[in-house]
GROMACS .gro file of C-alpha atoms in nm:
model
  331
    1UNK     CA    1  -0.459   2.056  -2.536
    2UNK     CA    2  -0.312   1.698  -2.572
    3UNK     CA    3  -0.400   1.425  -2.331
    4UNK     CA    4  -0.255   1.060  -2.283
    5UNK     CA    5  -0.497   0.794  -2.161
    6UNK     CA    6  -0.300   0.520  -1.965
    7UNK     CA    7  -0.490   0.166  -1.912
    8UNK     CA    8  -0.347  -0.079  -1.660
    9UNK     CA    9  -0.196  -0.268  -1.901
   10UNK     CA   10   0.010   0.001  -2.002
   11UNK     CA   11   0.088   0.120  -1.679
   12UNK     CA   12   0.269  -0.205  -1.614
   13UNK     CA   13   0.421  -0.224  -1.926
   14UNK     CA   14   0.654   0.089  -1.846
   15UNK     CA   15   0.634   0.106  -1.486
   16UNK     CA   16   0.805  -0.160  -1.256
   17UNK     CA   17   0.723  -0.222  -0.900
   18UNK     CA   18   1.088  -0.103  -0.786
   19UNK     CA   19   1.038   0.223  -0.968
   20UNK     CA   20   0.715   0.232  -0.781
   21UNK     CA   21   0.892   0.175  -0.442
   22UNK     CA   22   1.121   0.473  -0.492
   23UNK     CA   23   0.825   0.684  -0.600
   24UNK     CA   24   0.656   0.606  -0.269
   25UNK     CA   25   0.971   0.676  -0.074
   26UNK     CA   26   1.041   1.010  -0.293
   27UNK     CA   27   0.665   1.132  -0.190
   28UNK     CA   28   0.683   1.052   0.171
   29UNK     CA   29   1.010   1.213   0.226
   30UNK     CA   30   0.849   1.523   0.049
   31UNK     CA   31   0.566   1.490   0.277
   32UNK     CA   32   0.753   1.465   0.599
   33UNK     CA   33   0.957   1.733   0.514
   34UNK     CA   34   0.627   1.956   0.483
   35UNK     CA   35   0.723   2.015   0.100
   36UNK     CA   36   0.385   1.917  -0.052
   37UNK     CA   37   0.008   2.058  -0.026
   38UNK     CA   38  -0.216   1.775   0.068
   39UNK     CA   39  -0.597   1.906   0.104
   40UNK     CA   40  -0.827   1.695   0.307
   41UNK     CA   41  -1.019   1.458   0.093
   42UNK     CA   42  -1.372   1.558  -0.027
   43UNK     CA   43  -1.673   1.318   0.025
   44UNK     CA   44  -1.954   1.364  -0.168
   45UNK     CA   45  -2.312   1.138  -0.062
   46UNK     CA   46  -2.501   1.016  -0.378
   47UNK     CA   47  -2.803   0.892  -0.172
   48UNK     CA   48  -3.031   0.789  -0.474
   49UNK     CA   49  -2.754   0.545  -0.564
   50UNK     CA   50  -2.640   0.459  -0.205
   51UNK     CA   51  -2.319   0.596  -0.370
   52UNK     CA   52  -2.039   0.777  -0.257
   53UNK     CA   53  -1.781   1.008  -0.433
   54UNK     CA   54  -1.427   1.114  -0.307
   55UNK     CA   55  -1.163   1.345  -0.449
   56UNK     CA   56  -0.826   1.363  -0.307
   57UNK     CA   57  -0.614   1.620  -0.431
   58UNK     CA   58  -0.269   1.731  -0.447
   59UNK     CA   59   0.049   1.893  -0.512
   60UNK     CA   60   0.398   1.802  -0.496
   61UNK     CA   61   0.647   2.070  -0.630
   62UNK     CA   62   0.961   1.937  -0.608
   63UNK     CA   63   0.799   1.598  -0.793
   64UNK     CA   64   0.620   1.818  -1.064
   65UNK     CA   65   0.307   1.645  -0.992
   66UNK     CA   66  -0.048   1.760  -0.957
   67UNK     CA   67  -0.356   1.610  -0.979
   68UNK     CA   68  -0.660   1.439  -0.830
   69UNK     CA   69  -0.789   1.086  -0.785
   70UNK     CA   70  -1.141   1.037  -0.814
   71UNK     CA   71  -1.293   0.730  -0.607
   72UNK     CA   72  -1.650   0.625  -0.588
   73UNK     CA   73  -1.794   0.357  -0.378
   74UNK     CA   74  -2.120   0.246  -0.568
   75UNK     CA   75  -2.221  -0.094  -0.388
   76UNK     CA   76  -2.499  -0.154  -0.617
   77UNK     CA   77  -2.275  -0.136  -0.900
   78UNK     CA   78  -2.246  -0.521  -0.875
   79UNK     CA   79  -2.571  -0.592  -0.994
   80UNK     CA   80  -2.482  -0.406  -1.324
   81UNK     CA   81  -2.177  -0.613  -1.361
   82UNK     CA   82  -1.941  -0.292  -1.289
   83UNK     CA   83  -1.658  -0.262  -1.013
   84UNK     CA   84  -1.819  -0.128  -0.709
   85UNK     CA   85  -1.517   0.086  -0.640
   86UNK     CA   86  -1.398   0.237  -0.987
   87UNK     CA   87  -1.123   0.505  -0.949
   88UNK     CA   88  -0.986   0.719  -1.209
   89UNK     CA   89  -0.622   0.955  -1.189
   90UNK     CA   90  -0.627   1.262  -1.352
   91UNK     CA   91  -0.301   1.424  -1.384
   92UNK     CA   92  -0.242   1.822  -1.459
   93UNK     CA   93   0.078   1.963  -1.600
   94UNK     CA   94   0.210   2.190  -1.339
   95UNK     CA   95   0.353   2.445  -1.566
   96UNK     CA   96   0.032   2.522  -1.778
   97UNK     CA   97  -0.256   2.365  -1.552
   98UNK     CA   98  -0.378   2.155  -1.853
   99UNK     CA   99  -0.524   1.784  -1.761
  100UNK     CA  100  -0.218   1.621  -1.925
  101UNK     CA  101  -0.327   1.245  -1.829
  102UNK     CA  102  -0.616   1.022  -1.734
  103UNK     CA  103  -0.522   0.728  -1.592
  104UNK     CA  104  -0.654   0.379  -1.423
  105UNK     CA  105  -0.692   0.480  -1.084
  106UNK     CA  106  -0.781   0.141  -0.933
  107UNK     CA  107  -0.442  -0.024  -1.065
  108UNK     CA  108  -0.268   0.296  -0.934
  109UNK     CA  109  -0.409   0.246  -0.597
  110UNK     CA  110  -0.284  -0.117  -0.568
  111UNK     CA  111   0.055  -0.038  -0.695
  112UNK     CA  112   0.130   0.223  -0.489
  113UNK     CA  113   0.005   0.055  -0.162
  114UNK     CA  114   0.183  -0.271  -0.229
  115UNK     CA  115   0.486  -0.025  -0.319
  116UNK     CA  116   0.489   0.152  -0.004
  117UNK     CA  117   0.493  -0.152   0.207
  118UNK     CA  118   0.766  -0.253   0.006
  119UNK     CA  119   0.929   0.045   0.086
  120UNK     CA  120   0.864   0.005   0.451
  121UNK     CA  121   0.996  -0.361   0.390
  122UNK     CA  122   1.305  -0.222   0.256
  123UNK     CA  123   1.402   0.029   0.518
  124UNK     CA  124   1.317  -0.182   0.827
  125UNK     CA  125   1.315  -0.556   0.776
  126UNK     CA  126   1.617  -0.730   0.819
  127UNK     CA  127   1.859  -0.785   0.524
  128UNK     CA  128   1.845  -1.175   0.528
  129UNK     CA  129   1.467  -1.231   0.552
  130UNK     CA  130   1.365  -1.523   0.335
  131UNK     CA  131   1.021  -1.607   0.463
  132UNK     CA  132   0.712  -1.432   0.391
  133UNK     CA  133   0.369  -1.452   0.513
  134UNK     CA  134   0.092  -1.282   0.354
  135UNK     CA  135  -0.250  -1.245   0.529
  136UNK     CA  136  -0.550  -1.156   0.295
  137UNK     CA  137  -0.602  -1.239  -0.100
  138UNK     CA  138  -0.827  -0.981  -0.210
  139UNK     CA  139  -0.766  -0.685  -0.496
  140UNK     CA  140  -0.446  -0.540  -0.284
  141UNK     CA  141  -0.262  -0.901  -0.243
  142UNK     CA  142  -0.100  -0.898  -0.570
  143UNK     CA  143   0.129  -0.568  -0.533
  144UNK     CA  144   0.189  -0.664  -0.175
  145UNK     CA  145   0.352  -0.988  -0.286
  146UNK     CA  146   0.562  -0.864  -0.522
  147UNK     CA  147   0.655  -0.524  -0.328
  148UNK     CA  148   0.823  -0.762  -0.072
  149UNK     CA  149   1.006  -0.997  -0.318
  150UNK     CA  150   1.143  -0.698  -0.485
  151UNK     CA  151   1.366  -0.551  -0.173
  152UNK     CA  152   1.418  -0.865  -0.004
  153UNK     CA  153   1.527  -1.242  -0.113
  154UNK     CA  154   1.235  -1.433  -0.016
  155UNK     CA  155   1.257  -1.814  -0.089
  156UNK     CA  156   0.887  -1.884   0.064
  157UNK     CA  157   0.580  -1.741   0.076
  158UNK     CA  158   0.308  -1.839   0.283
  159UNK     CA  159  -0.037  -1.749   0.171
  160UNK     CA  160  -0.333  -1.703   0.428
  161UNK     CA  161  -0.721  -1.624   0.350
  162UNK     CA  162  -1.032  -1.718   0.554
  163UNK     CA  163  -1.112  -1.880   0.234
  164UNK     CA  164  -0.880  -2.148   0.195
  165UNK     CA  165  -0.982  -2.199  -0.172
  166UNK     CA  166  -0.923  -1.881  -0.249
  167UNK     CA  167  -0.602  -1.884  -0.119
  168UNK     CA  168  -0.494  -2.183  -0.305
  169UNK     CA  169  -0.615  -2.020  -0.616
  170UNK     CA  170  -0.392  -1.684  -0.539
  171UNK     CA  171  -0.096  -1.940  -0.468
  172UNK     CA  172  -0.112  -2.067  -0.789
  173UNK     CA  173  -0.150  -1.778  -0.987
  174UNK     CA  174   0.133  -1.600  -0.827
  175UNK     CA  175   0.364  -1.888  -0.857
  176UNK     CA  176   0.275  -1.853  -1.227
  177UNK     CA  177   0.349  -1.457  -1.220
  178UNK     CA  178   0.651  -1.442  -0.963
  179UNK     CA  179   0.793  -1.779  -0.865
  180UNK     CA  180   1.065  -1.809  -1.157
  181UNK     CA  181   1.109  -1.426  -1.149
  182UNK     CA  182   1.208  -1.384  -0.773
  183UNK     CA  183   1.321  -1.741  -0.779
  184UNK     CA  184   1.043  -1.792  -0.453
  185UNK     CA  185   0.788  -2.043  -0.401
  186UNK     CA  186   0.433  -1.928  -0.273
  187UNK     CA  187   0.193  -2.213  -0.087
  188UNK     CA  188  -0.142  -2.176   0.061
  189UNK     CA  189  -0.172  -2.279   0.441
  190UNK     CA  190  -0.452  -2.345   0.648
  191UNK     CA  191  -0.240  -2.304   0.982
  192UNK     CA  192  -0.153  -1.942   0.994
  193UNK     CA  193   0.039  -1.997   1.350
  194UNK     CA  194   0.301  -2.205   1.207
  195UNK     CA  195   0.335  -1.944   0.888
  196UNK     CA  196   0.378  -1.665   1.139
  197UNK     CA  197   0.615  -1.850   1.334
  198UNK     CA  198   0.844  -1.911   1.052
  199UNK     CA  199   0.803  -1.581   0.903
  200UNK     CA  200   1.070  -1.305   0.855
  201UNK     CA  201   0.822  -1.053   0.708
  202UNK     CA  202   0.457  -1.047   0.766
  203UNK     CA  203   0.175  -0.840   0.556
  204UNK     CA  204  -0.148  -0.826   0.657
  205UNK     CA  205  -0.437  -0.672   0.395
  206UNK     CA  206  -0.756  -0.708   0.519
  207UNK     CA  207  -1.064  -0.517   0.649
  208UNK     CA  208  -1.096  -0.758   0.958
  209UNK     CA  209  -1.217  -0.591   1.279
  210UNK     CA  210  -0.999  -0.824   1.478
  211UNK     CA  211  -0.660  -0.912   1.477
  212UNK     CA  212  -0.563  -1.154   1.232
  213UNK     CA  213  -0.255  -1.339   1.410
  214UNK     CA  214  -0.123  -1.294   1.718
  215UNK     CA  215   0.183  -1.108   1.873
  216UNK     CA  216   0.321  -1.407   2.061
  217UNK     CA  217   0.364  -1.649   1.722
  218UNK     CA  218   0.584  -1.315   1.584
  219UNK     CA  219   0.970  -1.450   1.604
  220UNK     CA  220   1.223  -1.192   1.715
  221UNK     CA  221   1.390  -0.949   1.409
  222UNK     CA  222   1.031  -1.012   1.245
  223UNK     CA  223   0.908  -0.698   1.013
  224UNK     CA  224   0.545  -0.621   1.014
  225UNK     CA  225   0.360  -0.437   0.763
  226UNK     CA  226  -0.015  -0.333   0.856
  227UNK     CA  227  -0.216  -0.249   0.537
  228UNK     CA  228  -0.610  -0.313   0.547
  229UNK     CA  229  -0.695  -0.085   0.834
  230UNK     CA  230  -0.830   0.232   0.668
  231UNK     CA  231  -1.150   0.283   0.964
  232UNK     CA  232  -1.166   0.293   1.315
  233UNK     CA  233  -1.346  -0.001   1.289
  234UNK     CA  234  -1.098  -0.218   1.118
  235UNK     CA  235  -0.831  -0.344   1.368
  236UNK     CA  236  -0.623  -0.648   1.209
  237UNK     CA  237  -0.345  -0.581   1.426
  238UNK     CA  238  -0.284  -0.728   1.754
  239UNK     CA  239  -0.214  -0.442   1.999
  240UNK     CA  240   0.047  -0.621   2.177
  241UNK     CA  241   0.261  -0.580   1.829
  242UNK     CA  242   0.215  -0.235   1.864
  243UNK     CA  243   0.315  -0.232   2.243
  244UNK     CA  244   0.626  -0.497   2.192
  245UNK     CA  245   0.763  -0.308   1.864
  246UNK     CA  246   1.124  -0.174   1.886
  247UNK     CA  247   1.029   0.055   1.575
  248UNK     CA  248   0.656   0.150   1.513
  249UNK     CA  249   0.661   0.353   1.201
  250UNK     CA  250   0.306   0.496   0.981
  251UNK     CA  251   0.272   0.657   0.618
  252UNK     CA  252   0.129   1.004   0.748
  253UNK     CA  253   0.060   1.093   1.140
  254UNK     CA  254  -0.242   1.266   1.065
  255UNK     CA  255  -0.378   0.921   0.963
  256UNK     CA  256  -0.356   0.763   1.283
  257UNK     CA  257  -0.704   0.858   1.372
  258UNK     CA  258  -0.872   0.687   1.085
  259UNK     CA  259  -0.681   0.355   1.134
  260UNK     CA  260  -0.871   0.118   1.422
  261UNK     CA  261  -0.489  -0.058   1.470
  262UNK     CA  262  -0.453   0.247   1.645
  263UNK     CA  263  -0.751   0.444   1.783
  264UNK     CA  264  -0.885   0.114   1.934
  265UNK     CA  265  -0.541   0.057   2.166
  266UNK     CA  266  -0.552   0.424   2.240
  267UNK     CA  267  -0.911   0.440   2.356
  268UNK     CA  268  -0.858   0.168   2.583
  269UNK     CA  269  -0.536   0.347   2.735
  270UNK     CA  270  -0.322   0.058   2.567
  271UNK     CA  271  -0.109   0.283   2.329
  272UNK     CA  272   0.007   0.633   2.319
  273UNK     CA  273   0.034   0.784   1.988
  274UNK     CA  274   0.341   0.955   2.105
  275UNK     CA  275   0.492   0.609   2.102
  276UNK     CA  276   0.503   0.605   1.736
  277UNK     CA  277   0.836   0.642   1.595
  278UNK     CA  278   0.773   0.838   1.312
  279UNK     CA  279   0.638   0.868   0.986
  280UNK     CA  280   0.837   0.682   0.710
  281UNK     CA  281   0.949   0.998   0.536
  282UNK     CA  282   1.110   1.108   0.872
  283UNK     CA  283   1.347   0.743   0.850
  284UNK     CA  284   1.381   0.836   0.466
  285UNK     CA  285   1.503   1.184   0.549
  286UNK     CA  286   1.741   1.049   0.860
  287UNK     CA  287   1.517   1.249   1.118
  288UNK     CA  288   1.442   0.905   1.279
  289UNK     CA  289   1.620   0.611   1.354
  290UNK     CA  290   1.568   0.251   1.169
  291UNK     CA  291   1.628  -0.090   1.272
  292UNK     CA  292   1.895  -0.097   1.547
  293UNK     CA  293   1.917  -0.510   1.644
  294UNK     CA  294   1.873  -0.816   1.431
  295UNK     CA  295   1.618  -0.908   1.711
  296UNK     CA  296   1.421  -0.590   1.706
  297UNK     CA  297   1.061  -0.643   1.586
  298UNK     CA  298   0.933  -0.337   1.343
  299UNK     CA  299   0.579  -0.258   1.248
  300UNK     CA  300   0.474  -0.010   0.994
  301UNK     CA  301   0.108   0.079   0.956
  302UNK     CA  302  -0.037   0.229   0.614
  303UNK     CA  303  -0.373   0.399   0.550
  304UNK     CA  304  -0.271   0.582   0.216
  305UNK     CA  305  -0.231   0.960   0.135
  306UNK     CA  306  -0.285   1.131  -0.203
  307UNK     CA  307   0.102   1.212  -0.232
  308UNK     CA  308   0.157   0.871  -0.313
  309UNK     CA  309  -0.103   0.885  -0.596
  310UNK     CA  310   0.017   1.212  -0.735
  311UNK     CA  311   0.395   1.147  -0.751
  312UNK     CA  312   0.359   0.767  -0.875
  313UNK     CA  313   0.107   0.892  -1.115
  314UNK     CA  314   0.371   1.159  -1.240
  315UNK     CA  315   0.635   0.922  -1.287
  316UNK     CA  316   0.429   0.665  -1.481
  317UNK     CA  317   0.333   0.939  -1.704
  318UNK     CA  318   0.724   1.062  -1.771
  319UNK     CA  319   0.779   0.688  -1.867
  320UNK     CA  320   0.476   0.665  -2.090
  321UNK     CA  321   0.598   0.965  -2.254
  322UNK     CA  322   0.948   0.871  -2.306
  323UNK     CA  323   0.819   0.547  -2.447
  324UNK     CA  324   0.532   0.665  -2.619
  325UNK     CA  325   0.280   0.458  -2.460
  326UNK     CA  326  -0.085   0.525  -2.439
  327UNK     CA  327  -0.368   0.660  -2.588
  328UNK     CA  328  -0.324   1.032  -2.731
  329UNK     CA  329  -0.631   1.277  -2.726
  330UNK     CA  330  -0.626   1.615  -2.867
  331UNK     CA  331  -0.882   1.845  -2.851
   0.00000   0.00000   0.00000
């Protein structure tokens, strides 16, 4: 058996953001067409270490993608100088059933999550969008930034974080990485209201239990991505945005019960899940409408799904094979 091991640096070398965005579009189109098999993830508690291990399997026949992402949550790892949320992607050859690749699951998660917001922005934001505000500068922030830059002619990026010094450091680093490449400027701001009012695209990627900005600050025609809410306790998006948006999209309807952006307003009787326009895959498959006016506000919420992991991982593996990148193990 031959297995290819791919590290973050190698994955970046063979696969660009625009390719990841297309991979996510293809994955969600297959999901919404019910052409994939994505079982519920398996959660195993490891109480002795105060840890948890999660297994996210999936199979997408038309994408020749089969595998499982293993994600662990071990808070005590910080004391050992290790990441508290290690992740590994195990890819399986659909023809033989043998493991064909092991790759960095942490970077894969960052890439496919940024890319899915990029896909939504590409499908829903105004074509002339030029100002972008990014709320939150954690581990997901860089790919969220590049994904939007990859699909719209953004000339100004405002970055906000509750820690202004961290926002400044992030803005400086992102300017070096993407300023010249995409012809944009990245600026840290302390006044989020002013930034939001100017923005054509807004992405909030935080685990905040309360809204990170007000609906009334959002200008007509803006597109909003809600990325950080993956538990019912997390609710970074103002409920009024869901109520006022002309289109409300999600990655998968089944996961809406996991996001506080939806569960909290539903419990309070302020929003009905039947008012969700559809899954992003429905829009890709021309089953639901996209933006219909220049003044319409659009909203997309993602909680993530294994189909994004397996399809993106398969595309990265194929690119690595073509360019002969990575470490090959034979046994």
